[in-house]
Amino acid sequence: MTYGCLLYNVQDGIATITLNRPEVFNAFNDEQSYELQDALKQVTRDEQVRVVILTGAGKAFCSGQDLKAAASADQRDLSESLEKRYNPIIKAMRHLPKPILCKLNGVAAGAGCSLALACDLIVASSAATLIEVFVNIGLVLDSGSSFFLPRLVGSLKAFELSTLGSKVTAAEALQLGMVNKVVEPAELDTAVAELAARYAAAPTKAIGLMKKMLNKSFNSSLEQMLEYEAYCQRIAGNSEDYQEGVAAFNEKRKPVFKGR
């Protein structure tokens, strides 16, 4: 796929989506937001894709909304902008039945922070930072941050980070549970590539089902989750990967999963 504001590449079951507006730290304009929506549709449809890497070009991951572009555009209702541009991205990420790895190469601010937190797993450069910058321009959390942030760090810390607009270093983010792993900048590509390769060879259907289960658990009772586990296990138990996993175990070899 060829885009104006994204780089899109698929190789060995790994789709890499790179926000590509480095001159503005990959801030979102209309084009980039709609292109990311389309790219997420592509990885959903492409059966060859087993895992997605989301990252940014240059020094930043994503600095949020391009405020200069917004200032020069026609006056718009911000809720309409969210409903058309950002919310479909976050929904598509959470509904995608494949893992999304965030390669957090630099600053993630505002909607960019929300975008990172919506991923399934985050590997951060030690030079990366996260900041819920909305309060600094008189706005509130959006693009899912009000959902993800308190679930990751707790309500007290979430209030502090969102109302003070505090910058969180990669090391602090690891302590708070906002990222999974922190590596030196020179090691980031290798660390993410190794992790992506593991997921590309994993039982994708089972991982997609577990992603749905974990999403559902936020608003479900134990009884509901026990019932949903049984439902999902029935699906997983009928998969080709389950048959391969059992055969490999009995034959004392490494399984070769196909994601089906």
GROMACS .gro file of N, CA and C in nm, residues 52-201:
model
  450
   52VAL      N    1   0.118  -0.674   1.407
   52VAL     CA    2   0.134  -0.537   1.357
   52VAL      C    3   0.231  -0.462   1.446
   53ILE      N    4   0.325  -0.390   1.384
   53ILE     CA    5   0.412  -0.296   1.456
   53ILE      C    6   0.368  -0.155   1.420
   54LEU      N    7   0.345  -0.073   1.520
   54LEU     CA    8   0.307   0.067   1.499
   54LEU      C    9   0.418   0.155   1.555
   55THR      N   10   0.470   0.247   1.473
   55THR     CA   11   0.580   0.332   1.516
   55THR      C   12   0.575   0.465   1.443
   56GLY      N   13   0.674   0.551   1.470
   56GLY     CA   14   0.681   0.681   1.406
   56GLY      C   15   0.815   0.701   1.337
   57ALA      N   16   0.815   0.783   1.233
   57ALA     CA   17   0.938   0.814   1.162
   57ALA      C   18   1.014   0.925   1.235
   58GLY      N   19   1.146   0.921   1.226
   58GLY     CA   20   1.226   1.026   1.286
   58GLY      C   21   1.238   1.013   1.435
   59LYS      N   22   1.237   1.127   1.505
   59LYS     CA   23   1.265   1.130   1.649
   59LYS      C   24   1.142   1.106   1.736
   60ALA      N   25   1.022   1.117   1.680
   60ALA     CA   26   0.901   1.109   1.762
   60ALA      C   27   0.816   0.989   1.723
   61PHE      N   28   0.733   0.944   1.818
   61PHE     CA   29   0.628   0.848   1.786
   61PHE      C   30   0.511   0.923   1.726
   62CYS      N   31   0.449   1.010   1.806
   62CYS     CA   32   0.339   1.094   1.757
   62CYS      C   33   0.311   1.203   1.859
   63SER      N   34   0.311   1.328   1.813
   63SER     CA   35   0.291   1.441   1.903
   63SER      C   36   0.145   1.484   1.914
   64GLY      N   37   0.052   1.398   1.866
   64GLY     CA   38  -0.090   1.428   1.880
   64GLY      C   39  -0.145   1.502   1.760
   65GLN      N   40  -0.243   1.585   1.784
   65GLN     CA   41  -0.307   1.664   1.678
   65GLN      C   42  -0.212   1.772   1.628
   66ASP      N   43  -0.208   1.789   1.496
   66ASP     CA   44  -0.132   1.898   1.435
   66ASP      C   45  -0.210   2.028   1.457
   67LEU      N   46  -0.171   2.105   1.558
   67LEU     CA   47  -0.247   2.225   1.595
   67LEU      C   48  -0.238   2.334   1.490
   68LYS      N   49  -0.127   2.340   1.417
   68LYS     CA   50  -0.117   2.439   1.309
   68LYS      C   51  -0.215   2.406   1.198
   69ALA      N   52  -0.225   2.278   1.162
   69ALA     CA   53  -0.319   2.237   1.059
   69ALA      C   54  -0.462   2.261   1.106
   70ALA      N   55  -0.487   2.235   1.234
   70ALA     CA   56  -0.622   2.256   1.288
   70ALA      C   57  -0.659   2.403   1.287
   71ALA      N   58  -0.561   2.490   1.317
   71ALA     CA   59  -0.588   2.634   1.322
   71ALA      C   60  -0.620   2.691   1.185
   72SER      N   61  -0.561   2.633   1.082
   72SER     CA   62  -0.583   2.684   0.947
   72SER      C   63  -0.704   2.622   0.879
   73ALA      N   64  -0.761   2.518   0.941
   73ALA     CA   65  -0.878   2.451   0.882
   73ALA      C   66  -1.005   2.524   0.922
   74ASP      N   67  -1.114   2.486   0.856
   74ASP     CA   68  -1.244   2.543   0.890
   74ASP      C   69  -1.281   2.505   1.033
   75GLN      N   70  -1.350   2.595   1.101
   75GLN     CA   71  -1.394   2.569   1.237
   75GLN      C   72  -1.477   2.441   1.242
   76ARG      N   73  -1.443   2.352   1.333
   76ARG     CA   74  -1.517   2.227   1.341
   76ARG      C   75  -1.547   2.193   1.486
   77ASP      N   76  -1.653   2.116   1.504
   77ASP     CA   77  -1.688   2.064   1.635
   77ASP      C   78  -1.586   1.957   1.671
   78LEU      N   79  -1.518   1.972   1.785
   78LEU     CA   80  -1.414   1.876   1.822
   78LEU      C   81  -1.470   1.736   1.844
   79SER      N   82  -1.593   1.726   1.891
   79SER     CA   83  -1.651   1.593   1.909
   79SER      C   84  -1.670   1.525   1.774
   80GLU      N   85  -1.706   1.602   1.672
   80GLU     CA   86  -1.720   1.546   1.538
   80GLU      C   87  -1.586   1.498   1.485
   81SER      N   88  -1.480   1.574   1.513
   81SER     CA   89  -1.346   1.534   1.472
   81SER      C   90  -1.307   1.402   1.536
   82LEU      N   91  -1.337   1.387   1.665
   82LEU     CA   92  -1.306   1.262   1.733
   82LEU      C   93  -1.384   1.146   1.674
   83GLU      N   94  -1.511   1.167   1.651
   83GLU     CA   95  -1.596   1.059   1.602
   83GLU      C   96  -1.557   1.015   1.462
   84LYS      N   97  -1.507   1.106   1.380
   84LYS     CA   98  -1.473   1.073   1.242
   84LYS      C   99  -1.328   1.032   1.226
   85ARG      N  100  -1.237   1.088   1.307
   85ARG     CA  101  -1.095   1.072   1.281
   85ARG      C  102  -1.025   0.980   1.381
   86TYR      N  103  -1.042   1.006   1.510
   86TYR     CA  104  -0.963   0.933   1.609
   86TYR      C  105  -1.034   0.809   1.665
   87ASN      N  106  -1.160   0.821   1.701
   87ASN     CA  107  -1.230   0.708   1.761
   87ASN      C  108  -1.231   0.583   1.674
   88PRO      N  109  -1.250   0.597   1.541
   88PRO     CA  110  -1.244   0.476   1.457
   88PRO      C  111  -1.109   0.407   1.461
   89ILE      N  112  -1.001   0.484   1.479
   89ILE     CA  113  -0.867   0.424   1.488
   89ILE      C  114  -0.856   0.339   1.614
   90ILE      N  115  -0.896   0.397   1.728
   90ILE     CA  116  -0.883   0.326   1.856
   90ILE      C  117  -0.972   0.202   1.856
   91LYS      N  118  -1.092   0.214   1.806
   91LYS     CA  119  -1.183   0.098   1.800
   91LYS      C  120  -1.126  -0.011   1.712
   92ALA      N  121  -1.071   0.027   1.598
   92ALA     CA  122  -1.013  -0.072   1.506
   92ALA      C  123  -0.895  -0.143   1.571
   93MET      N  124  -0.814  -0.070   1.645
   93MET     CA  125  -0.699  -0.131   1.712
   93MET      C  126  -0.744  -0.234   1.816
   94ARG      N  127  -0.843  -0.198   1.897
   94ARG     CA  128  -0.886  -0.289   2.002
   94ARG      C  129  -0.965  -0.407   1.947
   95HIS      N  130  -1.032  -0.390   1.832
   95HIS     CA  131  -1.109  -0.499   1.774
   95HIS      C  132  -1.024  -0.588   1.682
   96LEU      N  133  -0.905  -0.543   1.646
   96LEU     CA  134  -0.819  -0.621   1.557
   96LEU      C  135  -0.783  -0.754   1.624
   97PRO      N  136  -0.815  -0.868   1.562
   97PRO     CA  137  -0.787  -0.998   1.625
   97PRO      C  138  -0.643  -1.043   1.607
   98LYS      N  139  -0.552  -0.949   1.613
   98LYS     CA  140  -0.408  -0.973   1.599
   98LYS      C  141  -0.337  -0.878   1.693
   99PRO      N  142  -0.221  -0.916   1.745
   99PRO     CA  143  -0.150  -0.826   1.837
   99PRO      C  144  -0.091  -0.704   1.767
  100ILE      N  145  -0.096  -0.591   1.836
  100ILE     CA  146  -0.034  -0.467   1.788
  100ILE      C  147   0.078  -0.430   1.885
  101LEU      N  148   0.200  -0.425   1.834
  101LEU     CA  149   0.315  -0.387   1.914
  101LEU      C  150   0.349  -0.241   1.885
  102CYS      N  151   0.363  -0.163   1.989
  102CYS     CA  152   0.405  -0.024   1.974
  102CYS      C  153   0.556  -0.016   1.988
  103LYS      N  154   0.622   0.031   1.884
  103LYS     CA  155   0.765   0.061   1.893
  103LYS      C  156   0.776   0.208   1.926
  104LEU      N  157   0.785   0.237   2.055
  104LEU     CA  158   0.780   0.375   2.104
  104LEU      C  159   0.919   0.437   2.093
  105ASN      N  160   0.943   0.500   1.981
  105ASN     CA  161   1.077   0.550   1.948
  105ASN      C  162   1.104   0.690   2.001
  106GLY      N  163   1.000   0.763   2.043
  106GLY     CA  164   1.018   0.899   2.090
  106GLY      C  165   0.896   0.947   2.162
  107VAL      N  166   0.874   1.076   2.162
  107VAL     CA  167   0.763   1.133   2.238
  107VAL      C  168   0.628   1.084   2.185
  108ALA      N  169   0.538   1.055   2.278
  108ALA     CA  170   0.398   1.025   2.248
  108ALA      C  171   0.315   1.120   2.332
  109ALA      N  172   0.253   1.218   2.266
  109ALA     CA  173   0.183   1.325   2.338
  109ALA      C  174   0.037   1.333   2.293
  110GLY      N  175  -0.051   1.366   2.385
  110GLY     CA  176  -0.192   1.385   2.351
  110GLY      C  177  -0.251   1.261   2.287
  111ALA      N  178  -0.310   1.279   2.169
  111ALA     CA  179  -0.368   1.164   2.098
  111ALA      C  180  -0.261   1.062   2.063
  112GLY      N  181  -0.136   1.106   2.051
  112GLY     CA  182  -0.026   1.013   2.028
  112GLY      C  183  -0.003   0.922   2.147
  113CYS      N  184  -0.019   0.976   2.267
  113CYS     CA  185  -0.011   0.895   2.389
  113CYS      C  186  -0.126   0.795   2.393
  114SER      N  187  -0.244   0.842   2.358
  114SER     CA  188  -0.361   0.753   2.352
  114SER      C  189  -0.337   0.639   2.254
  115LEU      N  190  -0.279   0.673   2.139
  115LEU     CA  191  -0.251   0.573   2.036
  115LEU      C  192  -0.156   0.466   2.088
  116ALA      N  193  -0.052   0.508   2.159
  116ALA     CA  194   0.042   0.411   2.216
  116ALA      C  195  -0.027   0.322   2.318
  117LEU      N  196  -0.106   0.381   2.408
  117LEU     CA  197  -0.170   0.305   2.514
  117LEU      C  198  -0.276   0.209   2.461
  118ALA      N  199  -0.326   0.234   2.340
  118ALA     CA  200  -0.425   0.145   2.279
  118ALA      C  201  -0.362   0.020   2.219
  119CYS      N  202  -0.229   0.017   2.210
  119CYS     CA  203  -0.160  -0.101   2.157
  119CYS      C  204  -0.164  -0.214   2.260
  120ASP      N  205  -0.133  -0.334   2.216
  120ASP     CA  206  -0.137  -0.450   2.305
  120ASP      C  207  -0.010  -0.466   2.387
  121LEU      N  208   0.099  -0.414   2.335
  121LEU     CA  209   0.228  -0.429   2.402
  121LEU      C  210   0.317  -0.314   2.357
  122ILE      N  211   0.392  -0.255   2.450
  122ILE     CA  212   0.474  -0.138   2.417
  122ILE      C  213   0.619  -0.164   2.455
  123VAL      N  214   0.707  -0.153   2.356
  123VAL     CA  215   0.851  -0.155   2.381
  123VAL      C  216   0.901  -0.013   2.356
  124ALA      N  217   0.963   0.047   2.456
  124ALA     CA  218   1.000   0.188   2.448
  124ALA      C  219   1.150   0.207   2.444
  125SER      N  220   1.192   0.305   2.365
  125SER     CA  221   1.329   0.353   2.373
  125SER      C  222   1.347   0.426   2.506
  126SER      N  223   1.464   0.417   2.564
  126SER     CA  224   1.490   0.487   2.689
  126SER      C  225   1.480   0.639   2.671
  127ALA      N  226   1.484   0.686   2.546
  127ALA     CA  227   1.471   0.829   2.518
  127ALA      C  228   1.326   0.872   2.498
  128ALA      N  229   1.232   0.776   2.498
  128ALA     CA  230   1.091   0.807   2.474
  128ALA      C  231   1.026   0.869   2.597
  129THR      N  232   0.921   0.947   2.573
  129THR     CA  233   0.841   1.003   2.681
  129THR      C  234   0.694   0.995   2.643
  130LEU      N  235   0.608   0.993   2.744
  130LEU     CA  236   0.463   0.998   2.723
  130LEU      C  237   0.408   1.116   2.802
  131ILE      N  238   0.314   1.187   2.741
  131ILE     CA  239   0.256   1.301   2.811
  131ILE      C  240   0.112   1.323   2.765
  132GLU      N  241   0.022   1.329   2.863
  132GLU     CA  242  -0.119   1.362   2.835
  132GLU      C  243  -0.130   1.514   2.835
  133VAL      N  244  -0.102   1.571   2.721
  133VAL     CA  245  -0.079   1.715   2.710
  133VAL      C  246  -0.207   1.797   2.698
  134PHE      N  247  -0.322   1.731   2.694
  134PHE     CA  248  -0.448   1.798   2.665
  134PHE      C  249  -0.473   1.920   2.755
  135VAL      N  250  -0.446   1.906   2.885
  135VAL     CA  251  -0.478   2.013   2.980
  135VAL      C  252  -0.402   2.141   2.948
  136ASN      N  253  -0.287   2.128   2.884
  136ASN     CA  254  -0.205   2.246   2.854
  136ASN      C  255  -0.267   2.337   2.749
  137ILE      N  256  -0.367   2.287   2.676
  137ILE     CA  257  -0.439   2.372   2.581
  137ILE      C  258  -0.588   2.379   2.616
  138GLY      N  259  -0.620   2.344   2.740
  138GLY     CA  260  -0.757   2.359   2.788
  138GLY      C  261  -0.854   2.254   2.739
  139LEU      N  262  -0.801   2.135   2.704
  139LEU     CA  263  -0.888   2.027   2.659
  139LEU      C  264  -0.884   1.910   2.757
  140VAL      N  265  -0.969   1.811   2.731
  140VAL     CA  266  -0.976   1.692   2.817
  140VAL      C  267  -0.916   1.573   2.743
  141LEU      N  268  -0.894   1.466   2.817
  141LEU     CA  269  -0.844   1.343   2.757
  141LEU      C  270  -0.936   1.297   2.645
  142ASP      N  271  -0.876   1.244   2.538
  142ASP     CA  272  -0.958   1.185   2.432
  142ASP      C  273  -0.884   1.069   2.368
  143SER      N  274  -0.943   1.013   2.264
  143SER     CA  275  -0.887   0.901   2.188
  143SER      C  276  -0.859   0.780   2.277
  144GLY      N  277  -0.938   0.766   2.383
  144GLY     CA  278  -0.929   0.648   2.468
  144GLY      C  279  -0.844   0.661   2.592
  145SER      N  280  -0.774   0.773   2.611
  145SER     CA  281  -0.687   0.785   2.728
  145SER      C  282  -0.764   0.778   2.859
  146SER      N  283  -0.887   0.828   2.863
  146SER     CA  284  -0.964   0.821   2.987
  146SER      C  285  -1.001   0.678   3.021
  147PHE      N  286  -0.995   0.589   2.924
  147PHE     CA  287  -1.021   0.446   2.947
  147PHE      C  288  -0.893   0.373   2.984
  148PHE      N  289  -0.789   0.391   2.903
  148PHE     CA  290  -0.667   0.312   2.921
  148PHE      C  291  -0.583   0.358   3.041
  149LEU      N  292  -0.568   0.490   3.059
  149LEU     CA  293  -0.475   0.540   3.158
  149LEU      C  294  -0.508   0.494   3.300
  150PRO      N  295  -0.631   0.512   3.352
  150PRO     CA  296  -0.657   0.468   3.489
  150PRO      C  297  -0.647   0.318   3.507
  151ARG      N  298  -0.673   0.242   3.402
  151ARG     CA  299  -0.661   0.097   3.411
  151ARG      C  300  -0.515   0.052   3.420
  152LEU      N  301  -0.427   0.134   3.365
  152LEU     CA  302  -0.284   0.100   3.369
  152LEU      C  303  -0.216   0.149   3.496
  153VAL      N  304  -0.249   0.271   3.541
  153VAL     CA  305  -0.174   0.332   3.651
  153VAL      C  306  -0.256   0.356   3.776
  154GLY      N  307  -0.387   0.332   3.773
  154GLY     CA  308  -0.473   0.360   3.886
  154GLY      C  309  -0.532   0.500   3.879
  155SER      N  310  -0.640   0.522   3.951
  155SER     CA  311  -0.714   0.647   3.937
  155SER      C  312  -0.638   0.768   3.991
  156LEU      N  313  -0.566   0.753   4.102
  156LEU     CA  314  -0.495   0.867   4.159
  156LEU      C  315  -0.384   0.916   4.065
  157LYS      N  316  -0.304   0.824   4.016
  157LYS     CA  317  -0.195   0.862   3.926
  157LYS      C  318  -0.250   0.912   3.794
  158ALA      N  319  -0.359   0.854   3.747
  158ALA     CA  320  -0.419   0.899   3.622
  158ALA      C  321  -0.466   1.043   3.634
  159PHE      N  322  -0.524   1.078   3.748
  159PHE     CA  323  -0.568   1.216   3.769
  159PHE      C  324  -0.448   1.310   3.767
  160GLU      N  325  -0.342   1.271   3.834
  160GLU     CA  326  -0.222   1.355   3.837
  160GLU      C  327  -0.165   1.377   3.697
  161LEU      N  328  -0.147   1.268   3.624
  161LEU     CA  329  -0.085   1.279   3.491
  161LEU      C  330  -0.171   1.359   3.394
  162SER      N  331  -0.303   1.345   3.405
  162SER     CA  332  -0.390   1.412   3.309
  162SER      C  333  -0.416   1.558   3.345
  163THR      N  334  -0.422   1.590   3.473
  163THR     CA  335  -0.454   1.728   3.511
  163THR      C  336  -0.332   1.817   3.526
  164LEU      N  337  -0.215   1.757   3.546
  164LEU     CA  338  -0.092   1.836   3.552
  164LEU      C  339  -0.015   1.833   3.420
  165GLY      N  340  -0.055   1.745   3.331
  165GLY     CA  341   0.016   1.732   3.205
  165GLY      C  342   0.160   1.691   3.226
  166SER      N  343   0.181   1.601   3.322
  166SER     CA  344   0.317   1.562   3.360
  166SER      C  345   0.382   1.474   3.254
  167LYS      N  346   0.507   1.504   3.223
  167LYS     CA  347   0.582   1.421   3.129
  167LYS      C  348   0.633   1.297   3.201
  168VAL      N  349   0.614   1.180   3.139
  168VAL     CA  350   0.657   1.053   3.198
  168VAL      C  351   0.772   0.998   3.114
  169THR      N  352   0.887   0.979   3.177
  169THR     CA  353   1.000   0.920   3.105
  169THR      C  354   0.974   0.771   3.082
  170ALA      N  355   1.053   0.711   2.994
  170ALA     CA  356   1.037   0.569   2.967
  170ALA      C  357   1.059   0.486   3.092
  171ALA      N  358   1.159   0.523   3.172
  171ALA     CA  359   1.186   0.449   3.296
  171ALA      C  360   1.069   0.460   3.393
  172GLU      N  361   1.012   0.580   3.406
  172GLU     CA  362   0.896   0.598   3.493
  172GLU      C  363   0.775   0.521   3.440
  173ALA      N  364   0.759   0.523   3.307
  173ALA     CA  365   0.647   0.452   3.246
  173ALA      C  366   0.655   0.302   3.272
  174LEU      N  367   0.776   0.248   3.274
  174LEU     CA  368   0.794   0.106   3.303
  174LEU      C  369   0.752   0.076   3.447
  175GLN      N  370   0.791   0.163   3.540
  175GLN     CA  371   0.753   0.145   3.680
  175GLN      C  372   0.603   0.154   3.700
  176LEU      N  373   0.538   0.243   3.624
  176LEU     CA  374   0.394   0.265   3.637
  176LEU      C  375   0.311   0.159   3.565
  177GLY      N  376   0.374   0.080   3.481
  177GLY     CA  377   0.301  -0.020   3.404
  177GLY      C  378   0.243   0.034   3.274
  178MET      N  379   0.296   0.147   3.226
  178MET     CA  380   0.247   0.205   3.101
  178MET      C  381   0.315   0.144   2.979
  179VAL      N  382   0.432   0.085   2.997
  179VAL     CA  383   0.502   0.017   2.888
  179VAL      C  384   0.551  -0.118   2.941
  180ASN      N  385   0.580  -0.209   2.848
  180ASN     CA  386   0.623  -0.344   2.887
  180ASN      C  387   0.773  -0.358   2.904
  181LYS      N  388   0.849  -0.283   2.824
  181LYS     CA  389   0.994  -0.301   2.823
  181LYS      C  390   1.060  -0.172   2.777
  182VAL      N  391   1.177  -0.142   2.830
  182VAL     CA  392   1.254  -0.025   2.789
  182VAL      C  393   1.394  -0.072   2.748
  183VAL      N  394   1.439  -0.026   2.632
  183VAL     CA  395   1.572  -0.061   2.583
  183VAL      C  396   1.642   0.066   2.536
  184GLU      N  397   1.772   0.058   2.518
  184GLU     CA  398   1.846   0.171   2.464
  184GLU      C  399   1.803   0.197   2.320
  185PRO      N  400   1.808   0.323   2.275
  185PRO     CA  401   1.762   0.356   2.140
  185PRO      C  402   1.822   0.267   2.031
  186ALA      N  403   1.950   0.235   2.041
  186ALA     CA  404   2.015   0.153   1.938
  186ALA      C  405   1.965   0.009   1.937
  187GLU      N  406   1.900  -0.032   2.046
  187GLU     CA  407   1.853  -0.170   2.057
  187GLU      C  408   1.704  -0.185   2.026
  188LEU      N  409   1.636  -0.073   2.001
  188LEU     CA  410   1.490  -0.076   1.988
  188LEU      C  411   1.446  -0.159   1.868
  189ASP      N  412   1.505  -0.137   1.752
  189ASP     CA  413   1.464  -0.210   1.632
  189ASP      C  414   1.477  -0.361   1.653
  190THR      N  415   1.589  -0.402   1.708
  190THR     CA  416   1.613  -0.545   1.727
  190THR      C  417   1.517  -0.605   1.829
  191ALA      N  418   1.493  -0.534   1.939
  191ALA     CA  419   1.403  -0.584   2.043
  191ALA      C  420   1.262  -0.603   1.990
  192VAL      N  421   1.214  -0.506   1.913
  192VAL     CA  422   1.078  -0.516   1.858
  192VAL      C  423   1.072  -0.622   1.749
  193ALA      N  424   1.174  -0.631   1.666
  193ALA     CA  425   1.176  -0.732   1.559
  193ALA      C  426   1.172  -0.873   1.617
  194GLU      N  427   1.247  -0.896   1.724
  194GLU     CA  428   1.248  -1.028   1.786
  194GLU      C  429   1.111  -1.062   1.844
  195LEU      N  430   1.048  -0.966   1.907
  195LEU     CA  431   0.916  -0.989   1.966
  195LEU      C  432   0.812  -1.012   1.856
  196ALA      N  433   0.819  -0.931   1.749
  196ALA     CA  434   0.725  -0.946   1.638
  196ALA      C  435   0.740  -1.082   1.572
  197ALA      N  436   0.863  -1.130   1.558
  197ALA     CA  437   0.887  -1.262   1.498
  197ALA      C  438   0.822  -1.372   1.582
  198ARG      N  439   0.828  -1.358   1.713
  198ARG     CA  440   0.764  -1.457   1.800
  198ARG      C  441   0.613  -1.458   1.778
  199TYR      N  442   0.553  -1.340   1.770
  199TYR     CA  443   0.408  -1.334   1.748
  199TYR      C  444   0.370  -1.379   1.608
  200ALA      N  445   0.456  -1.354   1.511
  200ALA     CA  446   0.427  -1.397   1.374
  200ALA      C  447   0.425  -1.548   1.361
  201ALA      N  448   0.493  -1.617   1.453
  201ALA     CA  449   0.497  -1.763   1.452
  201ALA      C  450   0.403  -1.824   1.555
   0.00000   0.00000   0.00000
